[in-house]
Amino acid sequence: MNMEIFPLISIVFLYFFIALIKPYIKSFNPCAICAAVSFTWLVMLVLWLTGSQIEAQGIAILMGMSITGIMYKSEKFYKENKIKNFWLVRLIIIIGGFYLVKGVFEAKWNLVLFIAVIASLSVSILSFFFQNTTHDDVLKEQKTLGRKSSLIKKLENCC
């Protein structure tokens, strides 16, 4: 199969397939497009690592899409659990994800492991310290401390 059109076929097919079976999956609620993109780049990455003629750039672009999807899925979790300062976690996910993908394609496995551990620990620690605090709580705290809230509002609502 021509690997130039593989993502087109794979993502479209998997998207519709996952969307159709999603109502029957009770324990896990995957985003159909996220799962389709992730599965596609995983297959392409395995083929690339085993020596197939696949352009790394296409895989990296799909991986970047997944990183952005992880960020948005995480944001939903943070809002539902009233965890503050997601803007910092957003930066960790995007920057950590960039260097993680870069490390994979440069075959710097120690760097990949290091970034994965540091990013995971950072997100876990931040989540623990900022849990059960709403965005409004952060703004009130900033006003109490005499700080302007506009920067925090801009960071939290950047999307």
XYZ file of N, CA and C in Angstrom:
477
model
N 0.837 -1.186 0.000
C 0.000 0.000 0.000
C 0.878 1.244 0.000
N 0.464 2.226 -0.730
C 1.156 3.506 -0.765
C 0.975 4.193 0.590
N 2.081 4.449 1.283
C 2.007 5.013 2.622
C 1.588 6.479 2.630
N 1.558 7.106 1.473
C 1.081 8.487 1.395
C -0.427 8.556 1.638
N -1.146 7.522 1.210
C -2.598 7.542 1.391
C -3.056 6.701 2.586
N -2.139 5.988 3.224
C -2.503 5.164 4.377
C -3.211 5.970 5.468
N -2.686 7.139 5.879
C -3.396 7.905 6.915
C -4.812 8.298 6.492
N -4.980 8.647 5.238
C -6.302 9.028 4.739
C -7.291 7.878 4.904
N -6.893 6.714 4.487
C -7.774 5.543 4.569
C -7.949 5.098 6.021
N -6.845 4.993 6.732
C -6.869 4.500 8.105
C -7.688 5.402 9.028
N -7.424 6.688 8.991
C -8.118 7.609 9.899
C -9.615 7.644 9.604
N -9.982 7.714 8.342
C -11.407 7.766 7.981
C -12.114 6.475 8.397
N -11.528 5.327 8.047
C -12.140 4.043 8.389
C -12.264 3.886 9.909
N -11.165 4.113 10.628
C -11.178 3.937 12.082
C -12.116 4.923 12.774
N -12.172 6.136 12.265
C -13.062 7.143 12.849
C -14.514 6.656 12.824
N -14.966 6.210 11.658
C -16.351 5.739 11.550
C -16.563 4.453 12.341
N -15.588 3.554 12.300
C -15.695 2.296 13.040
C -15.816 2.551 14.541
N -14.938 3.377 15.081
C -14.959 3.663 16.524
C -16.223 4.425 16.906
N -16.628 5.373 16.067
C -17.863 6.116 16.348
C -19.074 5.184 16.391
N -19.077 4.153 15.541
C -20.197 3.208 15.518
C -20.205 2.278 16.724
N -19.030 1.843 17.174
C -18.991 0.906 18.306
C -18.928 1.614 19.659
N -18.693 2.899 19.652
C -18.542 3.664 20.895
C -19.727 3.509 21.862
N -20.971 3.513 21.396
C -22.094 3.351 22.333
C -22.085 2.011 23.078
N -21.400 1.022 22.532
C -21.360 -0.298 23.150
C -20.183 -0.472 24.106
N -19.306 0.505 24.146
C -18.153 0.450 25.046
C -18.503 1.271 26.279
N -18.836 0.598 27.352
C -19.293 1.294 28.560
C -18.138 1.742 29.459
N -17.103 0.929 29.561
C -16.038 1.221 30.522
C -15.031 2.252 30.026
N -14.953 2.431 28.731
C -13.948 3.328 28.161
C -14.620 4.180 27.100
N -14.441 5.473 27.173
C -15.121 6.381 26.255
C -14.100 7.109 25.387
N -13.591 6.431 24.359
C -12.551 7.073 23.544
C -13.133 8.120 22.600
N -12.350 9.128 22.332
C -12.695 10.090 21.289
C -12.385 9.383 19.970
N -13.361 9.288 19.093
C -13.193 8.509 17.863
C -12.055 9.035 16.996
N -11.967 10.334 16.824
C -10.908 10.876 15.963
C -9.542 10.727 16.632
N -9.496 10.914 17.946
C -8.219 10.753 18.662
C -7.706 9.317 18.561
N -8.611 8.365 18.754
C -8.222 6.957 18.668
C -7.783 6.596 17.254
N -8.484 7.116 16.252
C -8.132 6.826 14.858
C -6.757 7.381 14.510
N -6.494 8.609 14.923
C -5.188 9.225 14.652
C -4.087 8.480 15.401
N -4.326 8.168 16.670
C -3.308 7.481 17.477
C -2.973 6.104 16.918
N -3.990 5.341 16.577
C -3.745 4.012 16.018
C -2.974 4.113 14.706
N -3.312 5.105 13.897
C -2.641 5.285 12.607
C -1.165 5.579 12.797
N -0.825 6.515 13.693
C 0.601 6.811 13.857
C 1.334 5.681 14.565
N 0.645 4.936 15.423
C 1.302 3.783 16.056
C 1.688 2.736 15.016
N 0.776 2.446 14.100
C 1.072 1.485 13.029
C 2.217 2.005 12.169
N 2.133 3.272 11.792
C 3.181 3.851 10.948
C 4.531 3.883 11.667
N 4.520 4.159 12.974
C 5.766 4.190 13.744
C 6.403 2.807 13.804
N 5.598 1.790 14.044
C 6.121 0.416 14.069
C 6.723 0.063 12.710
N 6.020 0.397 11.649
C 6.546 0.124 10.301
C 7.843 0.891 10.053
N 7.895 2.145 10.472
C 9.098 2.970 10.300
C 10.277 2.388 11.090
N 10.003 1.968 12.335
C 11.058 1.400 13.181
C 11.564 0.064 12.647
N 10.734 -0.643 11.901
C 11.157 -1.929 11.331
C 11.745 -1.776 9.934
N 11.952 -0.544 9.510
C 12.667 -0.303 8.264
C 11.832 -0.023 7.036
N 10.534 0.086 7.184
C 9.693 0.402 6.022
C 9.944 1.831 5.558
N 9.704 2.055 4.297
C 9.904 3.381 3.703
C 8.709 4.281 4.020
N 8.772 4.894 5.164
C 7.719 5.808 5.603
C 8.390 7.103 6.030
N 7.817 8.211 5.608
C 8.380 9.503 5.989
C 8.083 9.778 7.460
N 9.134 10.085 8.196
C 8.995 10.364 9.620
C 8.168 11.624 9.866
N 8.211 12.549 8.941
C 7.495 13.810 9.105
C 5.984 13.579 9.269
N 5.421 12.696 8.485
C 3.989 12.404 8.586
C 3.625 11.799 9.930
N 4.467 10.895 10.406
C 4.228 10.279 11.715
C 4.307 11.344 12.801
N 5.307 12.201 12.714
C 5.487 13.252 13.717
C 4.293 14.207 13.743
N 3.757 14.528 12.586
C 2.580 15.407 12.529
C 1.392 14.744 13.225
N 1.178 13.462 12.946
C 0.083 12.740 13.596
C 0.306 12.638 15.106
N 1.548 12.433 15.523
C 1.851 12.379 16.952
C 1.560 13.730 17.606
N 1.883 14.803 16.915
C 1.581 16.142 17.422
C 0.086 16.352 17.610
N -0.699 15.816 16.683
C -2.156 15.893 16.824
C -2.602 15.161 18.091
N -1.994 14.016 18.353
C -2.347 13.248 19.549
C -1.968 13.994 20.821
N -0.832 14.651 20.801
C -0.413 15.423 21.975
C -1.421 16.533 22.258
N -1.866 17.201 21.215
C -2.878 18.246 21.386
C -4.183 17.642 21.903
N -4.547 16.475 21.398
C -5.741 15.784 21.880
C -5.632 15.413 23.352
N -4.450 14.964 23.767
C -4.217 14.642 25.179
C -4.386 15.896 26.029
N -3.881 17.013 25.525
C -4.008 18.266 26.261
C -5.487 18.628 26.448
N -6.276 18.531 25.390
C -7.692 18.877 25.499
C -8.457 17.896 26.383
N -8.129 16.618 26.296
C -8.778 15.619 27.150
C -8.410 15.876 28.618
N -7.163 16.265 28.861
C -6.722 16.590 30.217
C -7.452 17.815 30.751
N -7.663 18.790 29.891
C -8.353 20.013 30.316
C -9.759 19.690 30.816
N -10.431 18.798 30.131
C -11.772 18.383 30.552
C -11.710 17.760 31.949
N -10.718 16.901 32.172
C -10.537 16.270 33.479
C -10.287 17.316 34.557
N -9.437 18.285 34.264
C -9.111 19.325 35.238
C -10.339 20.154 35.590
N -11.138 20.491 34.601
C -12.345 21.281 34.867
C -13.353 20.483 35.681
N -13.536 19.216 35.332
C -14.495 18.378 36.057
C -14.088 18.188 37.512
N -12.797 18.142 37.778
C -12.298 17.915 39.132
C -11.860 19.192 39.830
N -12.155 20.331 39.211
C -11.896 21.650 39.789
C -10.447 21.827 40.218
N -9.546 21.449 39.334
C -8.117 21.609 39.603
C -7.654 22.876 38.900
N -6.979 23.740 39.639
C -6.590 25.046 39.085
C -5.262 24.987 38.336
N -4.951 26.073 37.694
C -3.681 26.291 36.985
C -3.413 25.287 35.876
N -4.438 25.003 35.093
C -4.236 24.096 33.966
C -3.282 24.687 32.938
N -3.150 25.991 32.910
C -2.257 26.629 31.936
C -0.845 26.075 32.059
N -0.408 25.787 33.266
C 0.936 25.249 33.473
C 1.025 23.809 32.965
N 0.000 23.029 33.230
C -0.050 21.650 32.741
C -0.104 21.645 31.216
N -0.851 22.583 30.648
C -0.944 22.715 29.189
C 0.457 22.892 28.595
N 1.250 23.757 29.189
C 2.619 23.978 28.708
C 3.475 22.720 28.836
N 3.352 22.034 29.958
C 4.138 20.813 30.173
C 3.778 19.758 29.125
N 2.491 19.589 28.861
C 2.061 18.587 27.884
C 2.581 18.921 26.492
N 2.424 20.161 26.064
C 2.823 20.538 24.702
C 4.340 20.532 24.543
N 5.061 21.155 25.458
C 6.527 21.207 25.331
C 7.134 19.828 25.563
N 6.651 19.130 26.596
C 7.137 17.775 26.838
C 6.839 16.855 25.670
N 5.646 16.989 25.102
C 5.272 16.180 23.944
C 6.153 16.446 22.744
N 6.474 17.708 22.521
C 7.355 18.056 21.402
C 8.707 17.360 21.539
N 9.326 17.489 22.716
C 10.645 16.885 22.902
C 10.581 15.362 22.963
N 9.457 14.834 23.385
C 9.269 13.385 23.377
C 9.260 12.860 21.941
N 8.483 13.495 21.082
C 8.428 13.088 19.671
C 9.787 13.289 19.009
N 10.415 14.407 19.287
C 11.747 14.687 18.728
C 12.738 13.601 19.150
N 12.690 13.214 20.425
C 13.576 12.170 20.926
C 13.334 10.826 20.266
N 12.077 10.510 19.996
C 11.746 9.248 19.321
C 12.384 9.210 17.940
N 12.256 10.291 17.187
C 12.763 10.291 15.815
C 14.270 10.465 15.730
N 14.872 10.923 16.810
C 16.333 10.992 16.848
C 16.918 9.772 17.553
N 16.047 8.837 17.940
C 16.429 7.603 18.640
C 17.240 7.892 19.897
N 16.858 8.926 20.610
C 17.485 9.272 21.893
C 16.573 8.752 23.007
N 16.676 7.459 23.262
C 15.743 6.793 24.162
C 15.901 7.242 25.605
N 17.120 7.589 26.014
C 17.301 8.112 27.370
C 16.569 9.436 27.535
N 16.623 10.280 26.499
C 15.914 11.555 26.522
C 14.407 11.320 26.566
N 13.922 10.379 25.781
C 12.491 10.062 25.760
C 12.033 9.629 27.149
N 12.776 8.728 27.768
C 12.431 8.257 29.107
C 12.484 9.395 30.119
N 13.528 10.203 30.061
C 13.691 11.324 30.984
C 12.522 12.302 30.865
N 12.180 12.677 29.648
C 11.092 13.633 29.431
C 9.765 13.042 29.891
N 9.525 11.779 29.574
C 8.274 11.135 29.979
C 8.138 11.126 31.500
N 9.211 10.794 32.195
C 9.176 10.745 33.659
C 9.006 12.147 34.245
N 9.796 13.105 33.778
C 9.723 14.469 34.313
C 8.354 15.091 34.040
N 7.847 14.948 32.829
C 6.537 15.522 32.495
C 5.436 14.869 33.329
N 5.483 13.547 33.465
C 4.471 12.838 34.252
C 4.518 13.246 35.717
N 5.719 13.314 36.274
C 5.861 13.742 37.670
C 5.386 15.177 37.859
N 5.749 16.050 36.940
C 5.346 17.456 37.044
C 3.833 17.601 37.017
N 3.190 16.930 36.080
C 1.731 17.002 35.981
C 1.088 16.399 37.230
N 1.618 15.282 37.714
C 1.067 14.642 38.911
C 1.198 15.538 40.134
N 2.360 16.117 40.318
C 2.592 16.994 41.472
C 1.706 18.234 41.390
N 1.653 18.854 40.223
C 0.798 20.037 40.062
C -0.664 19.693 40.309
N -1.102 18.558 39.804
C -2.491 18.143 39.990
C -2.799 17.928 41.464
N -1.863 17.349 42.182
C -2.058 17.102 43.605
C -2.150 18.414 44.376
N -1.244 19.330 44.115
C -1.212 20.580 44.867
C -2.356 21.526 44.524
N -2.879 21.435 43.327
C -3.907 22.385 42.906
C -5.310 21.787 42.853
N -5.499 20.620 43.430
C -6.807 19.986 43.329
C -7.860 20.689 44.190
N -9.120 20.514 43.773
C -10.286 21.079 44.456
C -10.244 22.593 44.611
N -9.622 23.268 43.685
C -9.606 24.722 43.680
C -10.080 25.172 42.309
N -11.077 26.019 42.290
C -11.626 26.468 41.017
C -10.858 27.670 40.489
N -11.135 27.996 39.258
C -10.527 29.176 38.642
C -10.917 30.429 39.430
N -12.167 30.499 39.881
C -12.614 31.648 40.676
C -11.832 31.753 41.981
N -11.512 30.606 42.587
C -10.702 30.621 43.809
C -9.329 31.225 43.552
N -8.750 30.890 42.419
C -7.432 31.433 42.066
C -7.521 32.943 41.902
N -8.559 33.408 41.225
C -8.721 34.847 41.012
C -8.932 35.584 42.331
N -9.738 35.011 43.215
C -9.951 35.630 44.534
C -8.647 35.690 45.315
N -7.877 34.609 45.252
C -6.588 34.566 45.945
C -5.652 35.642 45.407
N -5.640 35.822 44.102
C -4.777 36.834 43.488
C -5.193 38.239 43.917
N -6.505 38.491 43.991
C -6.980 39.809 44.429
C -6.624 40.051 45.886
N -6.745 39.008 46.705
C -6.390 39.120 48.116
C -4.916 39.461 48.273
N -4.092 38.875 47.429
C -2.654 39.135 47.478
C -2.286 40.446 46.794
N -3.278 41.095 46.190
C -3.013 42.371 45.535
C -2.470 42.243 44.127
N -2.651 41.096 43.527
C -2.158 40.888 42.165
C -3.304 41.018 41.181
N -2.984 41.463 39.991
C -4.006 41.558 38.948
C -4.311 40.163 38.416
N -5.567 39.943 38.134
C -5.984 38.619 37.673
C -5.961 38.477 36.159
N -5.723 39.545 35.446
C -5.839 39.470 33.993
C -4.862 38.473 33.375
N -3.640 38.390 33.877
C -2.677 37.443 33.323
C -3.140 36.014 33.560
N -3.609 35.727 34.755
C -4.082 34.378 35.061
C -5.284 34.033 34.186
N -6.204 34.988 34.003
C -7.355 34.742 33.133
C -6.899 34.443 31.713
N -5.934 35.196 31.232
C -5.439 34.992 29.875
C -4.765 33.632 29.731
N -4.003 33.224 30.741
C -3.324 31.930 30.680
C -4.323 30.777 30.743
N -5.323 30.897 31.601
C -6.320 29.835 31.743
C -7.221 29.728 30.521
N -7.520 30.849 29.911
C -8.479 30.873 28.804
C -7.805 31.155 27.470
N -6.638 30.614 27.260
C -5.889 30.914 26.036
C -6.523 30.287 24.800
N -7.338 29.280 24.977
C -7.960 28.621 23.823
C -9.343 29.150 23.638
